[in-house]
Coordinates of C-alpha atoms in Angstrom, one line a residue:
Chain A
M504 CA 44.6 51.2 14.8
D505 CA 41.6 53.2 15.9
R506 CA 43.0 56.4 16.6
E507 CA 40.8 58.4 15.4
R508 CA 37.7 57.0 17.2
A509 CA 36.6 59.1 20.0
V510 CA 36.1 58.3 23.7
S511 CA 33.7 59.9 26.4
V512 CA 35.3 61.5 28.8
S513 CA 34.5 58.9 31.3
E514 CA 37.0 56.8 29.1
A515 CA 39.4 59.8 29.1
M516 CA 39.8 59.8 32.7
A517 CA 40.4 56.2 33.3
A518 CA 42.4 56.0 30.6
A519 CA 44.3 58.8 32.2
K520 CA 43.7 57.4 36.4
R521 CA 45.8 54.2 35.0
A522 CA 48.0 56.1 33.8
L523 CA 48.9 58.4 36.6
E524 CA 48.7 55.4 38.4
K525 CA 51.8 54.0 37.5
I526 CA 54.3 57.1 39.1
T527 CA 55.2 56.6 42.9
L528 CA 57.4 58.8 43.8
T529 CA 58.6 60.9 46.3
V530 CA 58.0 65.0 47.1
V531 CA 59.3 67.5 49.5
G532 CA 57.4 70.4 49.4
E533 CA 56.2 73.2 51.8
V534 CA 52.8 72.6 52.7
S535 CA 50.3 75.9 51.4
E536 CA 46.9 74.5 51.8
F537 CA 45.0 72.3 54.0
S538 CA 41.7 71.8 55.2
D539 CA 41.5 68.2 58.0
K540 CA 37.3 68.4 58.7
P541 CA 35.9 66.0 61.1
G542 CA 33.5 64.1 58.9
Y543 CA 35.8 64.1 55.6
R544 CA 37.4 60.9 55.4
A545 CA 40.8 62.1 54.0
A546 CA 42.8 65.5 54.9
Y547 CA 43.4 67.4 52.0
F548 CA 46.5 70.4 51.3
T549 CA 48.6 71.6 48.5
V550 CA 51.9 71.6 48.5
A551 CA 54.3 73.8 46.3
D552 CA 57.4 75.1 46.2
R553 CA 58.1 78.1 44.6
D554 CA 57.4 77.4 40.9
A555 CA 54.7 74.8 41.0
S556 CA 52.0 72.8 43.6
M557 CA 50.2 70.0 43.4
S558 CA 47.0 69.1 45.0
C559 CA 47.5 66.3 47.9
L560 CA 45.2 63.9 49.9
M561 CA 45.6 61.0 52.6
W562 CA 43.1 58.6 54.1
R563 CA 42.2 60.0 57.9
D564 CA 43.6 56.3 58.8
A565 CA 47.1 57.4 57.0
Y566 CA 47.5 60.5 58.2
L567 CA 46.7 60.2 62.3
A568 CA 49.3 57.0 61.6
S569 CA 52.0 59.6 59.9
G570 CA 51.8 61.7 63.3
V571 CA 52.6 64.8 61.6
T572 CA 50.0 67.7 62.0
L573 CA 50.0 69.6 58.9
R574 CA 49.8 73.2 59.1
C575 CA 50.6 75.5 56.5
G576 CA 54.4 76.7 55.6
M577 CA 55.5 73.6 57.4
L578 CA 58.0 71.2 55.1
V579 CA 57.1 68.1 54.4
E580 CA 58.0 64.9 52.7
M581 CA 55.8 62.8 51.1
T582 CA 55.5 59.2 49.2
G583 CA 52.6 58.6 47.8
Q584 CA 51.1 58.0 43.3
F585 CA 49.2 60.1 41.4
S586 CA 45.7 59.9 40.9
A587 CA 42.8 61.4 39.0
Y588 CA 39.7 62.4 40.1
A589 CA 37.0 62.1 37.9
P590 CA 34.5 64.2 38.6
K591 CA 36.0 66.9 38.8
G592 CA 39.2 66.4 35.8
R593 CA 41.6 66.9 38.4
M594 CA 44.7 65.0 39.3
Q595 CA 45.8 64.6 42.6
F596 CA 48.7 63.4 44.8
V597 CA 47.4 60.3 47.2
V598 CA 50.1 60.0 49.9
R599 CA 50.6 56.7 52.1
R600 CA 53.5 58.3 53.8
L601 CA 54.1 61.6 55.3
A602 CA 56.8 62.9 57.2
L603 CA 58.4 66.3 58.3
A604 CA 60.9 67.3 56.0
G605 CA 64.0 69.6 55.9
E606 CA 64.3 72.2 59.0
G607 CA 60.7 70.8 60.2
K608 CA 62.3 67.7 60.5
L609 CA 65.5 68.6 61.9
R610 CA 63.2 70.7 64.8
L611 CA 60.9 67.6 65.5
Q612 CA 65.0 65.2 66.1
V613 CA 66.3 68.2 67.7
A614 CA 63.3 68.4 69.9
E615 CA 63.0 64.6 70.5
T616 CA 66.8 64.6 71.8
A617 CA 66.2 67.6 74.7
R618 CA 63.3 65.2 75.8
R619 CA 65.8 62.6 76.4
L620 CA 68.9 64.9 77.7
E621 CA 66.0 66.7 79.8
A622 CA 64.7 63.2 81.5
E623 CA 68.4 62.9 82.1
G624 CA 69.1 66.2 83.8
L625 CA 71.5 67.0 81.6
L626 CA 69.5 70.4 80.9
R627 CA 68.9 71.3 85.0
D628 CA 70.6 74.4 85.9
D629 CA 71.5 72.8 89.2
R630 CA 74.4 71.3 87.0
K631 CA 75.7 74.5 85.3
R632 CA 78.7 75.5 86.8
S633 CA 79.6 78.9 87.6
L634 CA 82.9 81.0 85.5
P635 CA 86.2 81.9 86.8
E636 CA 86.4 84.9 87.8
Y637 CA 89.3 85.4 86.3
P638 CA 89.8 82.7 83.8
M639 CA 93.8 82.8 82.8
R640 CA 93.2 80.4 79.6
I641 CA 90.6 80.6 77.7
G642 CA 89.7 78.7 74.9
V643 CA 88.1 79.2 72.6
V644 CA 86.5 76.3 70.0
T645 CA 85.1 77.9 66.5
S646 CA 85.3 77.3 63.0
P647 CA 89.1 79.0 62.4
R648 CA 87.7 81.0 59.0
G649 CA 85.3 83.5 59.2
K650 CA 84.1 86.5 61.3
A651 CA 83.2 84.4 64.9
V652 CA 86.9 84.0 65.9
H653 CA 87.5 87.2 65.5
D654 CA 84.6 88.5 66.9
V655 CA 85.7 86.5 69.7
I656 CA 89.8 87.4 69.9
R657 CA 88.8 91.0 69.5
T658 CA 86.4 91.3 72.8
L659 CA 88.6 89.5 74.7
A660 CA 91.9 91.9 73.4
R661 CA 89.4 94.6 74.6
R662 CA 88.3 92.7 77.4
Y663 CA 90.7 91.5 78.7
P664 CA 93.9 91.5 77.2
V665 CA 95.4 89.8 80.3
A666 CA 94.6 86.4 80.1
E667 CA 95.9 83.4 76.9
V668 CA 93.6 81.9 74.7
L669 CA 93.5 79.1 73.4
V670 CA 92.2 78.9 69.8
A671 CA 90.8 75.0 68.7
G672 CA 89.7 76.0 64.8
V673 CA 87.3 72.8 64.3
T674 CA 84.7 72.6 61.3
V675 CA 81.7 73.5 62.6
E676 CA 79.8 72.2 59.3
G677 CA 78.7 68.8 57.9
T678 CA 78.5 65.4 58.9
D679 CA 83.1 65.8 60.2
A680 CA 81.8 68.4 62.7
V681 CA 80.8 67.0 65.7
P682 CA 83.5 64.5 66.3
A683 CA 85.6 68.1 65.3
I684 CA 84.2 69.9 68.0
L685 CA 84.7 66.9 70.6
E686 CA 88.6 66.9 69.4
G687 CA 88.3 70.7 70.3
L688 CA 86.8 70.6 73.8
T689 CA 89.4 68.2 74.5
A690 CA 92.4 70.0 73.3
V691 CA 91.3 73.7 75.2
A692 CA 90.8 70.9 78.1
Q693 CA 94.0 69.0 78.0
A694 CA 95.5 72.6 77.3
R695 CA 94.6 73.1 80.5
A696 CA 91.6 76.3 80.2
D697 CA 89.5 78.0 82.9
V698 CA 86.8 77.8 80.9
V699 CA 86.1 76.6 76.7
L700 CA 84.1 79.4 74.2
L701 CA 81.9 77.1 72.6
V702 CA 80.6 79.7 69.5
R703 CA 80.1 79.6 65.1
G704 CA 78.2 82.5 63.3
G705 CA 75.0 82.5 62.6
G706 CA 74.0 79.9 59.6
S707 CA 70.5 78.5 58.3
Y708 CA 69.0 75.9 61.1
E709 CA 70.8 73.0 59.3
D710 CA 73.7 74.3 59.0
L711 CA 74.1 74.7 63.5
M712 CA 72.9 71.5 63.6
P713 CA 75.9 70.0 65.1
F714 CA 75.5 71.7 67.9
N715 CA 71.8 69.8 68.4
D716 CA 73.8 66.5 68.9
E717 CA 73.5 64.5 71.2
R718 CA 77.3 63.2 71.4
L719 CA 78.2 67.0 71.9
A720 CA 75.6 67.9 74.3
R721 CA 76.7 64.7 76.2
A722 CA 80.2 66.1 76.1
I723 CA 79.7 69.4 77.5
A724 CA 77.7 68.5 80.4
A725 CA 81.2 66.1 81.4
S726 CA 83.7 68.4 80.6
P727 CA 86.1 68.8 83.3
V728 CA 85.8 72.7 81.8
P729 CA 82.5 75.0 81.9
V730 CA 81.1 75.7 78.8
V731 CA 80.2 79.2 77.2
S732 CA 78.0 79.1 74.6
G733 CA 77.7 81.7 71.6
I734 CA 76.2 79.9 69.2
G735 CA 74.6 81.7 65.5
H736 CA 72.5 84.9 66.4
E737 CA 70.0 86.0 68.7
P738 CA 67.2 84.4 68.6
D739 CA 68.9 80.3 67.4
T740 CA 68.7 78.2 70.1
T741 CA 70.6 75.0 69.7
I742 CA 70.8 71.5 72.8
T743 CA 74.6 73.2 73.1
D744 CA 73.2 76.0 74.9
F745 CA 70.7 74.3 76.8
V746 CA 73.2 72.4 78.1
A747 CA 76.8 75.2 78.5
D748 CA 76.4 76.4 81.8
V749 CA 76.4 79.6 80.7
R750 CA 74.5 80.8 77.1
A751 CA 75.5 83.9 75.7
S752 CA 73.5 84.9 72.1
T753 CA 76.5 85.7 69.7
P754 CA 80.6 84.4 69.8
T755 CA 80.9 88.4 71.3
A756 CA 78.5 88.1 74.5
A757 CA 80.1 84.4 74.8
A758 CA 83.4 86.5 75.0
E759 CA 82.0 89.1 77.4
A760 CA 80.7 86.6 79.9
S761 CA 82.9 84.9 80.2
T762 CA 85.6 88.1 81.2
P763 CA 85.7 90.5 84.1
A764 CA 86.8 93.8 81.6
V765 CA 88.9 95.6 81.8
S766 CA 87.8 99.3 82.5
E767 CA 86.3 97.3 86.0
L768 CA 89.4 95.8 87.0
A769 CA 91.2 98.7 87.2
G770 CA 88.5 99.9 89.5
R771 CA 88.5 96.9 91.4
L772 CA 92.5 97.1 92.4
E773 CA 92.0 101.1 92.7
K774 CA 89.3 99.9 95.8
L775 CA 92.0 97.8 96.5
S776 CA 94.3 99.7 97.1
R777 CA 92.5 102.2 98.8
L778 CA 91.0 99.4 101.2
L779 CA 94.8 98.1 101.9
G780 CA 95.5 101.3 102.9
R781 CA 92.9 102.2 105.5
A782 CA 93.1 98.8 106.6
L783 CA 96.5 99.4 107.9
E784 CA 96.3 102.8 109.1
H785 CA 93.1 101.4 111.6
R786 CA 95.4 98.8 112.8
V787 CA 98.7 101.3 113.2
R788 CA 96.0 104.1 114.6
N789 CA 94.5 101.4 116.8
A790 CA 98.1 100.0 118.3
E791 CA 98.5 104.2 118.0
H792 CA 95.6 104.7 120.5
R793 CA 96.6 101.6 123.0
V794 CA 100.5 102.6 123.4
R795 CA 98.6 106.1 124.3
L796 CA 96.8 104.2 126.8
L797 CA 99.5 103.2 128.1
S798 CA 101.9 105.8 128.3
T799 CA 99.4 107.8 129.9
R800 CA 100.1 105.2 132.8
P801 CA 102.6 106.8 135.9
L802 CA 104.8 103.7 135.4
F803 CA 105.1 105.1 131.7
C804 CA 104.5 109.1 131.8
E805 CA 107.4 109.2 135.2
P806 CA 109.3 106.7 134.7
D807 CA 111.7 107.8 137.9
T808 CA 108.9 106.9 139.5
L809 CA 109.5 103.1 138.5
L810 CA 112.8 103.6 140.6
G811 CA 112.0 106.4 142.2
Q812 CA 111.7 105.0 145.9
A813 CA 115.1 102.0 145.8
G814 CA 116.9 105.7 144.2
Q815 CA 116.5 107.8 147.0
A816 CA 117.0 104.7 149.5
V817 CA 120.8 104.7 147.9
D818 CA 121.2 108.3 147.7
N819 CA 120.4 108.7 151.1
A820 CA 123.0 105.9 152.3
A821 CA 125.4 107.0 149.6
R822 CA 125.1 110.7 151.4
A823 CA 124.6 108.9 154.9
L824 CA 128.1 107.0 154.1
G825 CA 129.6 110.2 152.8
R826 CA 128.7 111.4 155.9
A827 CA 129.5 109.1 158.3
I828 CA 133.3 107.9 156.9
P829 CA 135.5 111.1 158.0
V830 CA 131.7 112.5 161.2
G831 CA 132.7 108.7 163.0
L832 CA 136.3 109.6 162.9
A833 CA 135.9 112.7 164.0
R834 CA 133.5 112.0 167.0
D835 CA 135.9 108.4 168.1
A836 CA 138.4 111.3 167.8
A837 CA 136.6 113.9 170.5
R838 CA 135.2 110.5 172.3
L839 CA 139.1 109.2 172.4
S840 CA 140.5 112.9 173.7
Y841 CA 136.8 112.9 176.2
A842 CA 137.8 109.4 177.1
E843 CA 141.5 111.0 177.8
E844 CA 140.6 114.3 179.4
G845 CA 138.3 111.7 181.8
L846 CA 141.1 109.6 182.4
M847 CA 143.4 112.4 183.9
R848 CA 141.0 113.4 186.3
A849 CA 139.4 110.5 187.2
G850 CA 143.5 109.1 188.3
P851 CA 143.6 111.8 191.5
R852 CA 139.6 110.4 192.0
I853 CA 141.0 107.1 191.9
V854 CA 142.8 108.0 195.1
E855 CA 140.6 109.9 196.8
R856 CA 137.3 107.7 196.8
P857 CA 138.6 105.0 199.1
A858 CA 139.2 107.1 202.1
D859 CA 135.2 108.4 201.3
A860 CA 134.1 104.8 201.1
I861 CA 135.1 103.9 204.5
A862 CA 134.3 106.9 206.6
R863 CA 130.9 106.2 204.6
L864 CA 130.6 102.7 205.0
A865 CA 132.2 103.4 209.0
G866 CA 129.2 105.2 209.5
R867 CA 126.4 102.6 208.2
L868 CA 128.3 99.7 209.9
N869 CA 127.6 102.1 213.0
D870 CA 124.0 102.7 212.3
L871 CA 123.7 99.3 212.1
S872 CA 124.5 98.4 215.3
P873 CA 122.3 96.9 217.5
L874 CA 123.8 98.9 220.5
A875 CA 123.5 101.9 218.3
I876 CA 119.7 101.4 218.5
L877 CA 119.5 100.6 222.1
G878 CA 120.9 105.0 222.2
R879 CA 117.7 105.6 220.3
G880 CA 116.1 103.7 224.0
Y881 CA 115.5 99.9 223.0
A882 CA 116.7 97.3 225.8
V883 CA 118.0 93.4 224.5
C884 CA 116.4 90.9 227.5
F885 CA 119.3 88.1 227.9
A886 CA 119.0 85.2 229.8
A887 CA 121.1 84.2 233.1
D888 CA 123.8 83.3 230.9
G889 CA 124.1 86.9 229.5
S890 CA 124.2 86.0 225.8
T891 CA 121.4 84.4 224.7
V892 CA 118.5 86.8 223.6
V893 CA 115.3 85.9 225.9
R894 CA 113.1 87.0 222.1
S895 CA 109.7 84.7 223.9
V896 CA 107.5 84.7 227.0
S897 CA 107.9 80.8 226.7
E898 CA 111.7 80.8 227.1
V899 CA 112.1 82.6 230.8
S900 CA 109.8 81.3 233.9
V901 CA 108.7 83.1 236.5
G902 CA 111.7 83.9 238.9
E903 CA 114.1 83.6 236.9
V904 CA 116.9 85.9 236.6
V905 CA 117.7 87.6 233.6
E906 CA 119.8 90.5 232.3
V907 CA 118.2 93.1 230.7
R908 CA 120.7 95.4 228.2
V909 CA 120.0 99.5 227.7
H910 CA 122.4 101.6 226.8
D911 CA 125.2 102.5 229.2
G912 CA 125.3 99.4 230.8
R913 CA 123.4 95.5 232.3
L914 CA 120.9 95.8 234.8
G915 CA 119.9 91.7 236.9
C916 CA 116.2 91.4 237.3
I917 CA 113.9 88.4 238.5
V918 CA 110.9 88.0 236.4
E919 CA 108.1 88.3 238.4
R920 CA 105.6 88.0 236.4
I921 CA 104.9 86.2 233.0
E922 CA 102.1 88.1 230.6
E923 CA 101.2 86.5 227.3
G924 CA 99.7 88.7 224.1
R925 CA 101.0 92.1 223.2
Chain B
M1179 CA 95.2 82.2 101.3
I1180 CA 98.1 83.8 103.5
M1181 CA 101.4 81.4 103.1
E1182 CA 104.5 81.8 104.7
A1183 CA 106.8 84.5 103.4
A1184 CA 109.5 81.8 102.5
S1185 CA 107.5 79.9 99.9
R1186 CA 105.3 83.1 98.6
P1187 CA 105.8 83.4 94.8
S1188 CA 106.9 87.0 93.4
P1189 CA 104.0 89.1 92.3
E1190 CA 105.3 88.8 88.8
E1191 CA 105.3 85.4 88.9
M1192 CA 101.7 84.9 90.1
A1193 CA 98.6 84.4 87.8
F1194 CA 96.4 87.2 87.8
G1195 CA 93.6 85.5 89.5
E1196 CA 95.9 84.4 92.2
A1197 CA 97.1 87.4 92.5
L1198 CA 94.3 89.5 93.0
S1199 CA 92.8 86.9 95.3
E1200 CA 95.6 87.1 97.2
L1201 CA 95.8 90.6 97.2
E1202 CA 91.8 90.0 98.9
A1203 CA 92.5 87.8 101.7
I1204 CA 95.3 90.2 102.9
V1205 CA 92.4 93.3 102.4
A1206 CA 89.9 90.9 104.1
S1207 CA 92.9 90.1 107.4
L1208 CA 93.9 93.5 107.6
E1209 CA 90.6 94.6 107.9
G1210 CA 89.6 92.2 110.8
G1211 CA 91.9 93.8 112.8
Q1212 CA 93.5 90.4 114.3
L1213 CA 96.5 90.9 113.3
E1214 CA 100.3 91.4 115.5
L1215 CA 101.2 95.1 113.8
E1216 CA 104.2 93.3 112.6
E1217 CA 101.9 90.5 110.8
S1218 CA 99.8 93.3 109.4
L1219 CA 103.0 95.8 108.0
A1220 CA 104.1 92.5 106.5
R1221 CA 101.0 91.3 104.9
Y1222 CA 100.7 95.3 103.8
E1223 CA 103.7 95.4 101.8
R1224 CA 103.0 92.1 100.3
G1225 CA 99.5 94.0 99.4
V1226 CA 101.7 96.2 97.9
A1227 CA 103.7 94.4 95.6
L1228 CA 100.5 92.7 94.5
L1229 CA 98.6 95.4 93.6
R1230 CA 101.7 96.9 91.7
A1231 CA 102.0 93.5 89.9
L1232 CA 98.8 93.7 89.2
Q1233 CA 98.5 97.6 88.1
A1234 CA 101.4 96.5 85.8
K1235 CA 99.9 93.6 84.3
L1236 CA 96.4 95.2 83.1
A1237 CA 98.7 98.5 82.0
D1238 CA 100.9 96.2 80.1
A1239 CA 98.9 93.3 78.9
Q1240 CA 99.2 91.9 75.4
Q1241 CA 96.2 89.3 74.6
K1242 CA 98.6 86.3 73.6
V1243 CA 96.9 83.6 71.0
T1244 CA 98.1 80.4 70.9
T1245 CA 96.3 77.7 68.4
L1246 CA 95.9 74.2 69.5
I1247 CA 94.6 73.0 66.7
G1248 CA 93.9 74.5 62.8
E1249 CA 95.5 77.4 61.1
L1250 CA 93.5 81.2 61.7
E1251 CA 92.8 82.5 58.6
T1252 CA 93.4 86.2 58.7
E1253 CA 90.1 88.5 59.3
S1254 CA 88.4 88.8 55.7
A1255 CA 84.8 90.6 54.9
D1256 CA 82.7 87.2 54.4
D1257 CA 80.6 86.2 56.9
A1258 CA 80.9 81.8 58.0

């Protein structure tokens, strides 16, 4: 062969280009330099790892179609071919397809899921439930290994040993994690937990990926028991945190958020004890006051007055009765003896009395006699028959004989004239 | 709420939260001052019993941990 024949630079670069373009690769690396000037026909960037770097270009149309906005530090996955740029004698990688890789890719996926869940209203605050004030059973869904579960148990024991802790120890990493966590949530709900702590210790973004799973997010939203999340460390945020009823930054913080502290409880009980005593004291004092008000009424302060009048009447009657019996007897006896005496005295008078009466009656009889009246100077005129009393001038005529009787005899008279009137 | 005396569970048998809620309801009803004196006294007695049970529970509480799934590893130095 003409191995010894020299070629031109152009020929050499053309040969290199032909050789390089046979190599199609998919490469993952971090963007270390990037320039995308509006006038350029391609985006130029450098992708590197710790030990090597390569110059890349992506034609503008393909770059815009990828939907990726390159920035330094971004982890990208790109598919393309090597090539050689003859004018500069430089090797370059021509990117045909570009996507975010690793965490970058994950973050994009997570953001996409979050957008979808948000559009459905699953992340809204108004659908989040409040936690029970005094949970009796606290469910903990987490890895049975590592620090997180013990941090939670220790915190619960310190703050609120009154509650029972129900632990579902499940795998929280890898492809099995999501079904395992879902099983754990179901198990604590079935064990009638009042609240669930869904926690795990710190890890890489990829480690936390199960907590960005859409199935898990929907299960948390549909959980019959309120969920408190405590995933990773302070700055880590997962979809689980967004959809959980309460988001705590760490497992320990989740345990604290779900429980009252025993010291607070003791203070509260003390306060209730005081209030209880005071409320009763107040109630009793109120009753006492009312009784006292009533007791000042005469009816109660001088109970005798209630029955006073009647009592007095009864007393009086009793006294009168007591007196009445002997006094009555004595009076009757006296009256009897008086009557007896009277009777004794009356005896002779009864005999004397008719004689006197007759004399008195005779006197009155005498007084009433017309003859006695005549004695006082009056006269009576009788008709000629001597027995008919002349009472009117009309009973006699002139020349008629009448008899006029006076006290001691009779006068025979003749009527000489008659005059009427008194 | 306050139930009839006969149907009330004993404070010792009640869950902490239940007993505390009842105690709070009793205090509120006593503070209302609308109860008969006898009823006030009965509720006060019940309140004291609840209070004693609650305080005893707090003082004696031992955390109970039940494992539903998996097996808890004893705590080690390495983080998960």
